[in-house]
mmCIF file of C-alpha atoms in Angstrom:
data_model
loop_
_atom_site.group_PDB
_atom_site.id
_atom_site.type_symbol
_atom_site.label_atom_id
_atom_site.label_comp_id
_atom_site.label_asym_id
_atom_site.label_seq_id
_atom_site.Cartn_x
_atom_site.Cartn_y
_atom_site.Cartn_z
ATOM 1 C CA UNK V 25 -0.027 0.029 -0.057
ATOM 2 C CA UNK V 26 1.241 3.546 -0.905
ATOM 3 C CA UNK V 27 2.316 5.483 2.058
ATOM 4 C CA UNK V 28 3.446 9.022 2.901
ATOM 5 C CA UNK V 29 4.741 9.970 6.224
ATOM 6 C CA UNK V 30 5.499 13.529 7.448
ATOM 7 C CA UNK V 31 7.514 14.645 10.449
ATOM 8 C CA UNK V 32 7.106 16.338 12.808
ATOM 9 C CA UNK V 33 3.392 16.501 12.965
ATOM 10 C CA UNK V 34 3.497 19.769 14.823
ATOM 11 C CA UNK V 35 6.245 22.423 15.191
ATOM 12 C CA UNK V 36 6.313 25.702 17.140
ATOM 13 C CA UNK V 37 9.144 28.154 16.568
ATOM 14 C CA UNK V 38 9.826 31.793 16.842
ATOM 15 C CA UNK V 39 9.740 34.252 14.028
ATOM 16 C CA UNK V 40 13.131 34.298 12.222
ATOM 17 C CA UNK V 41 13.910 30.801 12.863
ATOM 18 C CA UNK V 42 14.620 28.206 10.143
ATOM 19 C CA UNK V 43 12.553 25.106 10.000
ATOM 20 C CA UNK V 44 12.873 21.844 8.101
ATOM 21 C CA UNK V 45 9.919 19.583 7.369
ATOM 22 C CA UNK V 46 10.340 16.012 6.371
ATOM 23 C CA UNK V 47 8.350 13.768 4.115
ATOM 24 C CA UNK V 48 9.187 10.126 3.456
ATOM 25 C CA UNK V 49 7.323 7.850 1.100
ATOM 26 C CA UNK V 50 6.806 4.246 -0.023
ATOM 27 C CA UNK V 51 4.973 4.003 -3.360
ATOM 28 C CA UNK V 52 5.053 1.884 -6.367
ATOM 29 C CA UNK V 53 5.898 3.670 -9.701
ATOM 30 C CA UNK V 54 6.767 7.030 -8.174
ATOM 31 C CA UNK V 55 6.141 9.879 -10.520
ATOM 32 C CA UNK V 56 6.367 13.071 -8.497
ATOM 33 C CA UNK V 57 6.340 14.547 -4.999
ATOM 34 C CA UNK V 58 4.366 17.738 -4.195
ATOM 35 C CA UNK V 59 4.382 20.220 -1.288
ATOM 36 C CA UNK V 60 1.290 22.271 -0.461
ATOM 37 C CA UNK V 61 0.504 24.914 2.101
ATOM 38 C CA UNK V 62 -2.931 24.941 3.679
ATOM 39 C CA UNK V 63 -4.191 27.742 5.792
ATOM 40 C CA UNK V 64 -7.900 27.917 6.256
ATOM 41 C CA UNK V 65 -9.263 26.577 3.009
ATOM 42 C CA UNK V 66 -7.856 24.664 0.039
ATOM 43 C CA UNK V 67 -4.132 23.669 -0.236
ATOM 44 C CA UNK V 68 -1.974 25.950 -2.334
ATOM 45 C CA UNK V 69 0.704 24.517 -4.502
ATOM 46 C CA UNK V 70 4.317 25.159 -3.473
ATOM 47 C CA UNK V 71 6.605 22.732 -5.312
ATOM 48 C CA UNK V 72 6.585 19.637 -7.507
ATOM 49 C CA UNK V 73 9.730 17.504 -7.487
ATOM 50 C CA UNK V 74 10.546 14.809 -9.846
ATOM 51 C CA UNK V 75 14.231 14.487 -10.025
ATOM 52 C CA UNK V 76 16.767 13.689 -7.212
ATOM 53 C CA UNK V 77 19.228 16.390 -5.884
ATOM 54 C CA UNK V 78 17.645 19.397 -7.644
ATOM 55 C CA UNK V 79 16.691 22.004 -5.236
ATOM 56 C CA UNK V 80 13.569 24.056 -6.030
ATOM 57 C CA UNK V 81 13.426 27.443 -4.457
ATOM 58 C CA UNK V 82 10.772 30.179 -4.132
ATOM 59 C CA UNK V 83 11.722 33.148 -1.920
ATOM 60 C CA UNK V 84 12.406 31.726 1.664
ATOM 61 C CA UNK V 85 11.042 28.264 0.837
ATOM 62 C CA UNK V 86 13.143 25.550 -0.825
ATOM 63 C CA UNK V 87 12.720 21.864 -1.269
ATOM 64 C CA UNK V 88 14.724 18.891 -2.464
ATOM 65 C CA UNK V 89 14.008 15.265 -3.282
ATOM 66 C CA UNK V 90 16.059 12.164 -2.574
ATOM 67 C CA UNK V 91 14.724 9.263 -4.665
ATOM 68 C CA UNK V 92 17.302 6.800 -3.335
ATOM 69 C CA UNK V 93 16.373 7.295 0.271
ATOM 70 C CA UNK V 94 12.674 8.125 -0.625
ATOM 71 C CA UNK V 95 12.254 11.375 1.133
ATOM 72 C CA UNK V 96 11.999 15.114 0.695
ATOM 73 C CA UNK V 97 12.490 18.008 2.805
ATOM 74 C CA UNK V 98 10.926 21.528 2.751
ATOM 75 C CA UNK V 99 13.010 24.349 4.261
ATOM 76 C CA UNK V 100 11.659 27.650 5.428
ATOM 77 C CA UNK V 101 14.325 30.294 6.343
ATOM 78 C CA UNK V 102 13.700 33.542 8.305
ATOM 79 C CA UNK V 103 10.282 32.479 9.218
ATOM 80 C CA UNK V 104 7.344 34.832 9.557
ATOM 81 C CA UNK V 105 3.974 34.632 11.314
ATOM 82 C CA UNK V 106 2.320 34.355 7.862
ATOM 83 C CA UNK V 107 4.156 30.968 7.354
ATOM 84 C CA UNK V 108 1.917 29.494 10.113
ATOM 85 C CA UNK V 109 -0.112 26.700 8.241
ATOM 86 C CA UNK V 110 -0.329 23.093 7.673
ATOM 87 C CA UNK V 111 2.256 21.905 5.228
ATOM 88 C CA UNK V 112 1.228 18.796 3.136
ATOM 89 C CA UNK V 113 3.281 16.512 1.180
ATOM 90 C CA UNK V 114 1.720 14.302 -1.528
ATOM 91 C CA UNK V 115 3.042 11.686 -3.875
ATOM 92 C CA UNK V 116 1.714 10.758 -7.238
ATOM 93 C CA UNK V 117 2.091 7.064 -7.948
ATOM 94 C CA UNK V 118 2.114 6.378 -11.582
ATOM 95 C CA UNK V 119 -0.245 3.463 -11.741
ATOM 96 C CA UNK V 120 -2.921 4.919 -9.461
ATOM 97 C CA UNK V 121 -3.282 8.349 -11.153
ATOM 98 C CA UNK V 122 -4.005 9.908 -7.889
ATOM 99 C CA UNK V 123 -2.277 11.784 -4.991
ATOM 100 C CA UNK V 124 -1.389 10.090 -1.700
ATOM 101 C CA UNK V 125 -1.154 12.651 1.127
ATOM 102 C CA UNK V 126 0.857 12.646 4.319
ATOM 103 C CA UNK V 127 -0.620 13.560 7.692
ATOM 104 C CA UNK V 128 0.713 17.111 7.325
ATOM 105 C CA UNK V 129 2.838 19.246 9.630
ATOM 106 C CA UNK V 130 1.236 21.898 11.564
ATOM 107 C CA UNK V 131 3.661 24.832 11.712
ATOM 108 C CA UNK V 132 3.212 27.677 14.151
ATOM 109 C CA UNK V 133 5.396 30.713 14.201
ATOM 110 C CA UNK V 134 5.115 32.812 17.215
ATOM 111 C CA UNK V 135 6.110 36.520 17.045
ATOM 112 C CA UNK S 12 -6.404 30.367 -14.838
ATOM 113 C CA UNK S 13 -7.113 27.021 -13.392
ATOM 114 C CA UNK S 14 -9.835 27.972 -10.948
ATOM 115 C CA UNK S 15 -12.092 25.394 -9.176
ATOM 116 C CA UNK S 16 -15.125 26.530 -7.300
ATOM 117 C CA UNK S 17 -17.202 24.759 -4.725
ATOM 118 C CA UNK S 18 -20.752 25.519 -3.612
ATOM 119 C CA UNK S 19 -21.758 25.840 -0.979
ATOM 120 C CA UNK S 20 -18.789 26.885 1.091
ATOM 121 C CA UNK S 21 -20.591 26.063 4.278
ATOM 122 C CA UNK S 22 -23.699 24.078 4.997
ATOM 123 C CA UNK S 23 -25.555 22.970 8.197
ATOM 124 C CA UNK S 24 -28.171 20.256 7.793
ATOM 125 C CA UNK S 25 -30.109 18.034 10.166
ATOM 126 C CA UNK S 26 -29.369 14.399 10.678
ATOM 127 C CA UNK S 27 -31.139 12.237 8.161
ATOM 128 C CA UNK S 28 -31.226 14.695 5.276
ATOM 129 C CA UNK S 29 -29.140 14.757 2.123
ATOM 130 C CA UNK S 30 -26.784 17.510 1.101
ATOM 131 C CA UNK S 31 -25.314 18.204 -2.391
ATOM 132 C CA UNK S 32 -21.981 19.798 -2.902
ATOM 133 C CA UNK S 33 -20.974 21.116 -6.355
ATOM 134 C CA UNK S 34 -17.453 21.335 -7.728
ATOM 135 C CA UNK S 35 -16.813 23.268 -10.888
ATOM 136 C CA UNK S 36 -13.687 23.866 -13.039
ATOM 137 C CA UNK S 37 -14.253 27.477 -14.208
ATOM 138 C CA UNK S 38 -11.762 27.981 -16.926
ATOM 139 C CA UNK S 39 -10.651 24.558 -18.094
ATOM 140 C CA UNK S 40 -12.252 21.034 -18.742
ATOM 141 C CA UNK S 41 -11.587 18.448 -16.294
ATOM 142 C CA UNK S 42 -12.115 14.791 -17.202
ATOM 143 C CA UNK S 43 -11.201 13.801 -13.653
ATOM 144 C CA UNK S 44 -12.210 15.416 -10.366
ATOM 145 C CA UNK S 45 -11.203 14.064 -6.998
ATOM 146 C CA UNK S 46 -13.147 14.297 -3.688
ATOM 147 C CA UNK S 47 -11.280 14.550 -0.461
ATOM 148 C CA UNK S 48 -12.436 14.725 3.176
ATOM 149 C CA UNK S 49 -10.421 16.392 5.851
ATOM 150 C CA UNK S 50 -11.090 16.103 9.598
ATOM 151 C CA UNK S 51 -9.867 18.735 11.998
ATOM 152 C CA UNK S 52 -6.119 18.607 12.336
ATOM 153 C CA UNK S 53 -5.806 15.883 9.935
ATOM 154 C CA UNK S 54 -4.716 15.466 6.318
ATOM 155 C CA UNK S 55 -6.666 15.110 3.114
ATOM 156 C CA UNK S 56 -8.158 11.599 2.632
ATOM 157 C CA UNK S 57 -9.019 10.738 -0.901
ATOM 158 C CA UNK S 58 -12.695 9.607 -0.904
ATOM 159 C CA UNK S 59 -13.233 8.949 -4.690
ATOM 160 C CA UNK S 60 -12.025 9.669 -8.143
ATOM 161 C CA UNK S 61 -14.765 10.974 -10.502
ATOM 162 C CA UNK S 62 -14.468 10.579 -14.293
ATOM 163 C CA UNK S 63 -16.699 12.356 -16.628
ATOM 164 C CA UNK S 64 -19.330 10.158 -18.154
ATOM 165 C CA UNK S 65 -18.486 6.996 -16.049
ATOM 166 C CA UNK S 66 -18.939 5.629 -12.631
ATOM 167 C CA UNK S 67 -16.682 7.027 -9.871
ATOM 168 C CA UNK S 68 -14.011 4.966 -8.204
ATOM 169 C CA UNK S 69 -14.272 4.826 -4.483
ATOM 170 C CA UNK S 70 -11.362 4.335 -2.062
ATOM 171 C CA UNK S 71 -11.493 1.491 0.344
ATOM 172 C CA UNK S 72 -13.848 2.081 3.195
ATOM 173 C CA UNK S 73 -15.927 4.744 1.489
ATOM 174 C CA UNK S 74 -19.514 3.873 1.155
ATOM 175 C CA UNK S 75 -20.546 4.545 -2.511
ATOM 176 C CA UNK S 76 -24.282 4.486 -1.627
ATOM 177 C CA UNK S 77 -23.755 7.168 1.074
ATOM 178 C CA UNK S 78 -21.509 9.497 -0.940
ATOM 179 C CA UNK S 79 -23.078 9.660 -4.350
ATOM 180 C CA UNK S 80 -20.756 11.223 -6.978
ATOM 181 C CA UNK S 81 -21.971 12.393 -10.350
ATOM 182 C CA UNK S 82 -19.634 13.900 -12.951
ATOM 183 C CA UNK S 83 -22.116 14.813 -15.693
ATOM 184 C CA UNK S 84 -19.967 17.260 -17.677
ATOM 185 C CA UNK S 85 -16.385 18.255 -18.223
ATOM 186 C CA UNK S 86 -16.763 21.118 -15.736
ATOM 187 C CA UNK S 87 -19.079 19.842 -12.943
ATOM 188 C CA UNK S 88 -18.991 17.113 -10.418
ATOM 189 C CA UNK S 89 -21.290 16.719 -7.502
ATOM 190 C CA UNK S 90 -21.073 14.884 -4.235
ATOM 191 C CA UNK S 91 -24.273 14.057 -2.342
ATOM 192 C CA UNK S 92 -24.033 13.041 1.223
ATOM 193 C CA UNK S 93 -27.137 10.915 1.756
ATOM 194 C CA UNK S 94 -28.798 10.429 5.020
ATOM 195 C CA UNK S 95 -26.180 12.589 6.750
ATOM 196 C CA UNK S 96 -25.219 11.825 10.395
ATOM 197 C CA UNK S 97 -23.204 13.971 12.744
ATOM 198 C CA UNK S 98 -20.014 11.804 12.071
ATOM 199 C CA UNK S 99 -20.226 13.012 8.339
ATOM 200 C CA UNK S 100 -19.424 16.502 9.592
ATOM 201 C CA UNK S 101 -16.121 17.358 7.979
ATOM 202 C CA UNK S 102 -14.356 19.669 5.470
ATOM 203 C CA UNK S 103 -14.985 18.348 1.868
ATOM 204 C CA UNK S 104 -12.539 19.517 -0.808
ATOM 205 C CA UNK S 105 -12.667 18.774 -4.427
ATOM 206 C CA UNK S 106 -9.937 19.037 -6.999
ATOM 207 C CA UNK S 107 -9.886 18.923 -10.797
ATOM 208 C CA UNK S 108 -7.416 17.575 -13.298
ATOM 209 C CA UNK S 109 -7.244 19.234 -16.718
ATOM 210 C CA UNK S 110 -7.654 16.969 -19.732
ATOM 211 C CA UNK S 111 -4.304 15.307 -20.591
ATOM 212 C CA UNK S 112 -2.600 16.244 -17.429
ATOM 213 C CA UNK S 113 -1.268 13.912 -14.696
ATOM 214 C CA UNK S 114 -2.634 13.604 -11.250
ATOM 215 C CA UNK S 115 0.066 15.879 -9.913
ATOM 216 C CA UNK S 116 -1.599 18.770 -11.711
ATOM 217 C CA UNK S 117 -4.661 19.095 -9.701
ATOM 218 C CA UNK S 118 -6.334 22.334 -8.832
ATOM 219 C CA UNK S 119 -8.139 22.505 -5.520
ATOM 220 C CA UNK S 120 -11.443 24.041 -4.774
ATOM 221 C CA UNK S 121 -11.898 26.172 -1.581
ATOM 222 C CA UNK S 122 -13.717 23.393 0.267
ATOM 223 C CA UNK S 123 -17.133 22.940 1.789
ATOM 224 C CA UNK S 124 -17.587 22.762 5.538
ATOM 225 C CA UNK S 125 -20.445 20.417 6.392
ATOM 226 C CA UNK S 126 -22.032 20.399 9.852
ATOM 227 C CA UNK S 127 -24.643 17.767 10.548
ATOM 228 C CA UNK S 128 -26.743 18.502 13.623
#
């Protein structure tokens, strides 16, 4: 059975700190791994990763995939209170044509 | 572009009644729409995959007679929660995949919060 596991489940830090969120997976026919940010409504897309070792970057957020060790990390530097959200990792498994989501990491940034 | 809407955004209904939630792709055609359920402080759980013009594929443990899905056109899918009970109270999110694109290219609707009293 396809599985995506995120850690930690919850994280509380102070504004300005750097955080690293983890996502490991076990799926058949891996196609891509995606990161989303969810505040109060629908998830918003952050990154899609398909190749190992290539960092994707958007402002203070960056992510990288390791297909050998089957995990990805999402880094947020110089965190701000607006970064407080649930961060979801999802994997697309080729045969299933669907996304399998991890449990999410609830990130809280305190001022 | 790539906007998905859901209606209603919030609904309260009495136990035993049925509720219909609409999911529309506003500026693209979607052969496939996905329905997710999210409990408080939990992740998205896929309920079913809805393909235009054919029967939906339900995930294990999801009752197809309770959660009726209809995908009658390339821009509209509906989820009907029949004989709703308080335990059906949840946040329901749909997403749509454009024709020819993979599952990774899903666009999410804003969600519908269902409360069953």
